[in-house]
XYZ file of C-alpha atoms in Angstrom:
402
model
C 34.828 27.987 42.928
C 38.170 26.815 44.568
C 36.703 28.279 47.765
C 33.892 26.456 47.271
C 35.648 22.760 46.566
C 38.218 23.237 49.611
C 35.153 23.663 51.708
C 33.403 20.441 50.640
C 37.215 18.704 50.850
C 37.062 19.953 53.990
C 33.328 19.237 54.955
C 34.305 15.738 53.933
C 37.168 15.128 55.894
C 35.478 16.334 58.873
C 32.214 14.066 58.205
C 34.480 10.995 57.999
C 36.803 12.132 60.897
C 33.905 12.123 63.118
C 32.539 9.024 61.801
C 35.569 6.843 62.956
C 35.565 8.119 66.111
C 31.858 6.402 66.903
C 33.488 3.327 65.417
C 35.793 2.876 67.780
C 33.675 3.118 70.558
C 32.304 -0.134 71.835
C 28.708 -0.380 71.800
C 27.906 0.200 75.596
C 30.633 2.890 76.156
C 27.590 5.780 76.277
C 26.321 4.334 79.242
C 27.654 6.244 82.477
C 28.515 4.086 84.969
C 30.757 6.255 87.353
C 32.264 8.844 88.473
C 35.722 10.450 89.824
C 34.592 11.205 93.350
C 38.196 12.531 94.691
C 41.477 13.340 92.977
C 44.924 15.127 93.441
C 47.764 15.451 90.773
C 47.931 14.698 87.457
C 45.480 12.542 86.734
C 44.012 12.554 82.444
C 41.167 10.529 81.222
C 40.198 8.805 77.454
C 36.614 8.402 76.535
C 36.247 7.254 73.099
C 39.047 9.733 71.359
C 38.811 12.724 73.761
C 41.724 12.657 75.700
C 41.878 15.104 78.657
C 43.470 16.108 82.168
C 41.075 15.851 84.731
C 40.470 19.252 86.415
C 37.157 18.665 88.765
C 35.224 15.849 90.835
C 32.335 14.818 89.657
C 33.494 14.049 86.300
C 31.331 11.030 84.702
C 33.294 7.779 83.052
C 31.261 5.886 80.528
C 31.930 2.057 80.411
C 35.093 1.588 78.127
C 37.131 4.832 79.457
C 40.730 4.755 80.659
C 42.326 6.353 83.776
C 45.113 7.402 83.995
C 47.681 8.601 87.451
C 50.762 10.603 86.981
C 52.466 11.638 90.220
C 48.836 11.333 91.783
C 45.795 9.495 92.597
C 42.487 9.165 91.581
C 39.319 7.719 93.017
C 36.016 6.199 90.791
C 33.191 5.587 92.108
C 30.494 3.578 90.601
C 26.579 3.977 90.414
C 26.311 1.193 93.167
C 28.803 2.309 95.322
C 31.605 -0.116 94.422
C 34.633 2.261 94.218
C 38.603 1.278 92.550
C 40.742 4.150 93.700
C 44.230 4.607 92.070
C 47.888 4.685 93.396
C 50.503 6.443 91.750
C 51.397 6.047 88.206
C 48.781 3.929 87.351
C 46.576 2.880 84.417
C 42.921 1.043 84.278
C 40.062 1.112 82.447
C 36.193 0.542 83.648
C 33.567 -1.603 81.567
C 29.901 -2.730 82.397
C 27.747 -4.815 80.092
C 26.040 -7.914 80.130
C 27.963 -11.080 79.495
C 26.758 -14.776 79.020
C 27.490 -17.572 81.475
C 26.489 -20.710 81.185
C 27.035 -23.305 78.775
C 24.456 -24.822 75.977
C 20.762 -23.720 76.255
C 21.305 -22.876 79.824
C 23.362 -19.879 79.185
C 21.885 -16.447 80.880
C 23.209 -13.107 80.882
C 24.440 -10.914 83.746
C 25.434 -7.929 84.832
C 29.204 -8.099 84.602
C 31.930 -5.016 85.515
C 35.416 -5.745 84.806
C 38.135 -3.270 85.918
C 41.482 -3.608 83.804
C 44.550 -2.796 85.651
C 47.434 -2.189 82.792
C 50.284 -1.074 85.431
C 50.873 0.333 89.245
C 48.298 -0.821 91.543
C 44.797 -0.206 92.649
C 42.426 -0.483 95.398
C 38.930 -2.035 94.827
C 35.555 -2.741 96.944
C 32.709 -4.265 95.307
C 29.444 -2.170 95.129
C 26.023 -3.318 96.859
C 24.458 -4.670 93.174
C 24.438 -8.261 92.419
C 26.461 -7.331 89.359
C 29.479 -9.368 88.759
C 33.002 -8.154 89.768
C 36.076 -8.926 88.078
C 39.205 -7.368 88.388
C 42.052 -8.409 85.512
C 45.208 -7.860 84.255
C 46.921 -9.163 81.127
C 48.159 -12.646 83.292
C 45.491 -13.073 85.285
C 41.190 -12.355 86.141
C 39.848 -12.160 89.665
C 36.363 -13.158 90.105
C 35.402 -11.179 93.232
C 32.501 -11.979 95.911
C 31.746 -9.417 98.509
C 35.260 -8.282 98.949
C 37.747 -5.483 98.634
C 41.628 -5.528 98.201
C 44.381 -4.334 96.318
C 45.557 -5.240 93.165
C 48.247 -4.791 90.474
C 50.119 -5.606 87.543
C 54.244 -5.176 86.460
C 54.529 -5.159 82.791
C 58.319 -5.653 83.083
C 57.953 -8.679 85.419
C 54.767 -9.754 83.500
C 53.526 -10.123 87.553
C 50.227 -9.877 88.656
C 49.286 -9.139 92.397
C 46.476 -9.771 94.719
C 46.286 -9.023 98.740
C 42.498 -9.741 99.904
C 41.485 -7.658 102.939
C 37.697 -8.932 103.086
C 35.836 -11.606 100.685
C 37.089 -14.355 98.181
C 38.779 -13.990 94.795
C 38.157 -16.893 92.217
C 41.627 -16.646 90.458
C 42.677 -17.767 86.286
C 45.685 -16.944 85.502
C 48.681 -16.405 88.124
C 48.860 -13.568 90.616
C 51.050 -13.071 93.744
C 49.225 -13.001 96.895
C 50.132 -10.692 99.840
C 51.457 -7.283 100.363
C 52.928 -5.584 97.465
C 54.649 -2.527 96.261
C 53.248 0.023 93.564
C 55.164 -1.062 90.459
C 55.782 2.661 90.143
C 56.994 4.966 87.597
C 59.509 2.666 86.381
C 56.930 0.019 85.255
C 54.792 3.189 83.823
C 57.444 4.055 81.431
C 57.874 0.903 80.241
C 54.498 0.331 80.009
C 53.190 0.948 76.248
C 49.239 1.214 76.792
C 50.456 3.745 79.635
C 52.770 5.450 77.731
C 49.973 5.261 74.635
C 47.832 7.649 76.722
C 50.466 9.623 77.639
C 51.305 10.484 74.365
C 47.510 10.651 73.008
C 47.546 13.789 75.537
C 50.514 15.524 74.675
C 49.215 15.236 70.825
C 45.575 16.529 71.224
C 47.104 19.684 73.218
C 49.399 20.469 70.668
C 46.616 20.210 68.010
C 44.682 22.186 69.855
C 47.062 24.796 69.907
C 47.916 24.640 66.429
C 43.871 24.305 65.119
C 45.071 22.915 62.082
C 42.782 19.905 60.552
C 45.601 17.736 59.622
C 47.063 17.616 63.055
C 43.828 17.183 64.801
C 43.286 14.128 62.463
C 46.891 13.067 63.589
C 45.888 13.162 66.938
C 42.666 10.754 66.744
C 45.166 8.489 65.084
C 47.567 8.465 68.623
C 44.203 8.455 70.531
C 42.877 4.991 68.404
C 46.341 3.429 69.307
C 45.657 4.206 73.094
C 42.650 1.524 72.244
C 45.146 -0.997 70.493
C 47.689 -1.181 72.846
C 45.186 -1.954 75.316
C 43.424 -4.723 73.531
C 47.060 -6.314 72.429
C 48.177 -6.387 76.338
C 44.846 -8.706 76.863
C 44.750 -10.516 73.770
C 46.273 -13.598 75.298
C 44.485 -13.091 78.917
C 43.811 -16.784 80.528
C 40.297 -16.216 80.552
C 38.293 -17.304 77.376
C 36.286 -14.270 77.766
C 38.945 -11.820 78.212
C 40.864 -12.791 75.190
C 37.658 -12.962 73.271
C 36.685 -9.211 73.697
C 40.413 -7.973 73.339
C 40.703 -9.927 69.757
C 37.600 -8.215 68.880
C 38.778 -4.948 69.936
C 42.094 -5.280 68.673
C 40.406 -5.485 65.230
C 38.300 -2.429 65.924
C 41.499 -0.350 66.669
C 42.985 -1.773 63.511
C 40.178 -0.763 61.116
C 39.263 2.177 63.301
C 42.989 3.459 63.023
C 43.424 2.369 59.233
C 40.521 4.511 58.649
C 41.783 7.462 60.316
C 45.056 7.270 58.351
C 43.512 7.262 55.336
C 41.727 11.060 56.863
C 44.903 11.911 57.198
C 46.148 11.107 53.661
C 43.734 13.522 52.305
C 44.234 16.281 54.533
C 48.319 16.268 53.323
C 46.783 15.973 49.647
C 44.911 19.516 50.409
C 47.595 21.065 52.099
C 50.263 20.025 48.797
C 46.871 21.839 46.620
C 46.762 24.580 48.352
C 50.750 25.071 48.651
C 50.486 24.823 44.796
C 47.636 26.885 44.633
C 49.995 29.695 46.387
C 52.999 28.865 44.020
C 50.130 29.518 41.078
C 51.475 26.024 39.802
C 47.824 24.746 38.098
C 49.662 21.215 36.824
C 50.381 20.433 40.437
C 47.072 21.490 41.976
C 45.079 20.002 39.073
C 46.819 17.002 40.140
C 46.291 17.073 43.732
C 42.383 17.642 43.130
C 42.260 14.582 41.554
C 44.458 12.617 44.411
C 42.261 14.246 46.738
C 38.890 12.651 45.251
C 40.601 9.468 44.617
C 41.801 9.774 48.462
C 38.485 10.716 50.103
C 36.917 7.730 47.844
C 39.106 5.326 49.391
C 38.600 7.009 52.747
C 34.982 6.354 52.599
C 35.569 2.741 52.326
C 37.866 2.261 55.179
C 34.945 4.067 57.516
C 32.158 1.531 56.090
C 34.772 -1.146 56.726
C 35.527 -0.044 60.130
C 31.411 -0.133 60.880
C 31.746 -3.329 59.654
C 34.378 -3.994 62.002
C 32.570 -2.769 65.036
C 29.514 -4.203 64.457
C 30.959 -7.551 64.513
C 33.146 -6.972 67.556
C 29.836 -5.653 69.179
C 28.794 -9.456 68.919
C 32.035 -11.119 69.464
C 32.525 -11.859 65.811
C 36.309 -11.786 66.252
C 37.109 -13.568 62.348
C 34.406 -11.137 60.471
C 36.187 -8.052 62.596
C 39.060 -9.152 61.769
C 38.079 -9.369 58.109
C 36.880 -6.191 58.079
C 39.925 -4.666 59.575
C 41.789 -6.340 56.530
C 39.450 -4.567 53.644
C 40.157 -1.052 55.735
C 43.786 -1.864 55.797
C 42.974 -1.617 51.842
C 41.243 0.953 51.630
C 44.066 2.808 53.457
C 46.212 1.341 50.904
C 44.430 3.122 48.184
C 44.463 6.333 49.801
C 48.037 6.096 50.317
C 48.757 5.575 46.611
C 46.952 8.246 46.016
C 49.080 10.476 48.061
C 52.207 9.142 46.146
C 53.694 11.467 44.035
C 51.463 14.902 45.501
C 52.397 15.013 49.071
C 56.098 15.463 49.489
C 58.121 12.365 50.648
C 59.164 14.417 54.085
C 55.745 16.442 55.045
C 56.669 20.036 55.951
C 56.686 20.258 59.837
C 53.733 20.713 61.826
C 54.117 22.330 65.516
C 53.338 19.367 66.919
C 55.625 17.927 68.917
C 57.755 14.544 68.439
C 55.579 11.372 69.560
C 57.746 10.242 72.315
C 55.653 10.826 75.428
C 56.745 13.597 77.806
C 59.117 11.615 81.030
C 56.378 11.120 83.749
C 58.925 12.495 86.413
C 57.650 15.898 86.396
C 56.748 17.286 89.637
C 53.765 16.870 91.423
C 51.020 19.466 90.340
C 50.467 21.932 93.145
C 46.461 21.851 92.961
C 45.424 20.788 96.583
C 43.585 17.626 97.045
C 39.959 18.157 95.794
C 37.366 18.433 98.689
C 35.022 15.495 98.089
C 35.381 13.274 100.828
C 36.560 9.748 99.546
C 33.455 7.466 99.302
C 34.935 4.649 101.057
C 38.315 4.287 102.557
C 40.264 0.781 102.478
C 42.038 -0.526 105.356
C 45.337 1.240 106.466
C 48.008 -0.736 104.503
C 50.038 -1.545 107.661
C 47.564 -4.022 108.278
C 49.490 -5.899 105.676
C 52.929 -5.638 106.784
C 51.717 -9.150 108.881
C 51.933 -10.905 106.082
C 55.551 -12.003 105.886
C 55.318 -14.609 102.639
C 54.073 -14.752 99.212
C 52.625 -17.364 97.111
C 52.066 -18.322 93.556
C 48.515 -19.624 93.041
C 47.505 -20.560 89.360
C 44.032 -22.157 88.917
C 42.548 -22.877 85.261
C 39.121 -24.249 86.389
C 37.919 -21.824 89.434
C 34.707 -21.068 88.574
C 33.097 -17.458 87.497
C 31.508 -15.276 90.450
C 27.680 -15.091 89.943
């Protein structure tokens, strides 16, 4: 019989594990949209909560994923040829869906890709579609038409760049025009959504490793945060837009991640019943069995909540996300209280390793460059070295691409 119970604890946890992770996922992440066409380095990937080094061209990205450069680079190429490649120790992620323009009864909906660039510097050409192209940092969105340039974003300056080789660039927000350098690994390690990842990696390995439930439910927990330190860099993007979507994925990450927690509560309740199990105390395990329902109960509710949560960020629904965020918070509340007193105040060691990130000045990798030839090349940077000023350009009112 207390075979039987740890196996539907355990059937449980997993059910509601797996649960959160759809949650998090925006609604059009499924939808492959590109893929990594050339590579060399260290280069990992997120989709969803699967975090991962990338190890072969061809890989597919869904819309939402993150990439990620160590001491490498990476290029992406999308379904209509429009292609971002990757510097150095560098961060972006890649959405398509359909957003509304317009105002009033004339609004329409189109095509729209955004590429995010968190930190370092990219290079980006837009594909042959009549799909909208934005490229955006946390300062600053640039509407693209017909063009291709490089573009980048210091967290520690709080500076975006933009240097144009072909096309026009409708600007909101503030970028610095002209040549620049790759922020580099400085600005990565003080970069938290880069860092995030970084860390998200180094967790799902070691849980990996160690097979254990509770530490694999650990790790979703860094991988959801990847997610929330990403929405918080845009939550106060120029763009209405922009800031709209982050708010309402900020509050996804929030429910998603309270939910998560709450996993996590009740796989330290099981481990405390089975330690007493071993110790043949039956007070203490009697005990934890009934944290562990109480737990799972409240765990339960923190997953419906974070549904609730996505669904509304789905439509842009930022207050009812954020509401829903609020009754998982709860929910986590109640799972924690039911930990109280059954899990030890200091939980016994796990082999995982400590949460700071790994330093990203390791070594290159020694894996040659991969084979596939790049899908399109952008112009030799020395091309550049003409330009011998910058300037500031802010503009509120430019108008969308489209």
């Amino acid at each position: 019989m207390k075979t039987s119970k740890r196996t539907q604890y355990s059937t449980l946890a997993v059910l509601l594990l797996v649960s959160i992770l759809f949650l998090s996922i925006p609604a059009d992440t499924y939808a492959a949209i590109a893929k990594i066409t050339s590579f060399r380095g260290e280069v990992l990937v997120q989709s969803g909560t699967d975090v991962s080094r990338l190890r072969r061209v061809g890989y597919v990205l869904n819309s939402g994923d993150y990439v990620l450069t160590k001491q490498g680079e990476a290029q992406i190429t999308f379904n209509d040829g429009a292609v971002t490649k990757l510097n150095p120790f560098s961060k972006t992620m890649i959405q398509e869906r359909d957003e509304e323009s317009g105002f009033w009864v004339f609004k329409t909906k189109k095509a729209t890709r955004r590429v995010t660039v968190y930190v370092g510097k990219i290079w980006h050409k837009s594909g042959v579609s009549d799909k909208r192209n934005f490229v955006q940092t946390p300062t600053a969105v640039c509407g693209l038409r017909g063009s291709d340039g490089d573009f980048g974003y210091d967290p520690v300056k709080l500076a975006s760049y933009l240097n144009m080789y072909s096309g026009e660039a409708a600007v909101v927000g503030t970028v610095i025009r002209g040549f620049f350098d790759n922020p580099g690994i400085t600005a990565a390690q003080k970069s938290a959504v880069y860092q995030a990842l970084a860390n998200a990696y180094t967790k799902t390995e070691a849980a990996k490793a160690t097979g254990k439930t509770l530490d694999l439910a650990q790790a979703k927990v860094d991988a959801l945060n990847v997610a929330k330190e990403a929405a918080s860099a845009l939550k106060d993007n120029p763009e209405t837009t922009v800031k709209t979507q982050a708010n309402a994925a900020l509050a996804t990450a929030d429910a998603s991640i309270a939910a998560a927690k709450a996993v996590v509560d009740v796989e330290r309740i099981k481990e405390a019943k089975a330690a007493a199990e071993r110790e043949r105390n039956e007070k203490a395990a009697k005990e934890a069995e009934l944290a562990a329902k109480k737990a799972e109960e409240a765990a339960a509710k923190a997953a419906a909540a974070a549904a609730e949560a996505k669904a509304a960020a789905d439509r842009l629904e930022v207050e009812r996300a954020q509401k829903a965020a609020e009754a998982a918070q709860k929910a986590l509340d109640d799972a924690n209280k039911a930990a109280e007193g059954v899990v030890p105040t200091t939980a016994p060691p796990t082999t995982a390793p400590p949460t700071t990130a790994p330093p990203t000045t390791a070594p290159p990798t020694t894996a040659p460059p991969t084979t596939a030839p790049p899908a399109t090349e952008p112009p030799p940077t020395v091309t550049t070295m003409s330009i011998t000023t910058t300037t500031t350009t802010t503009t509120t009112s430019c108008p969308s691409p489209g």
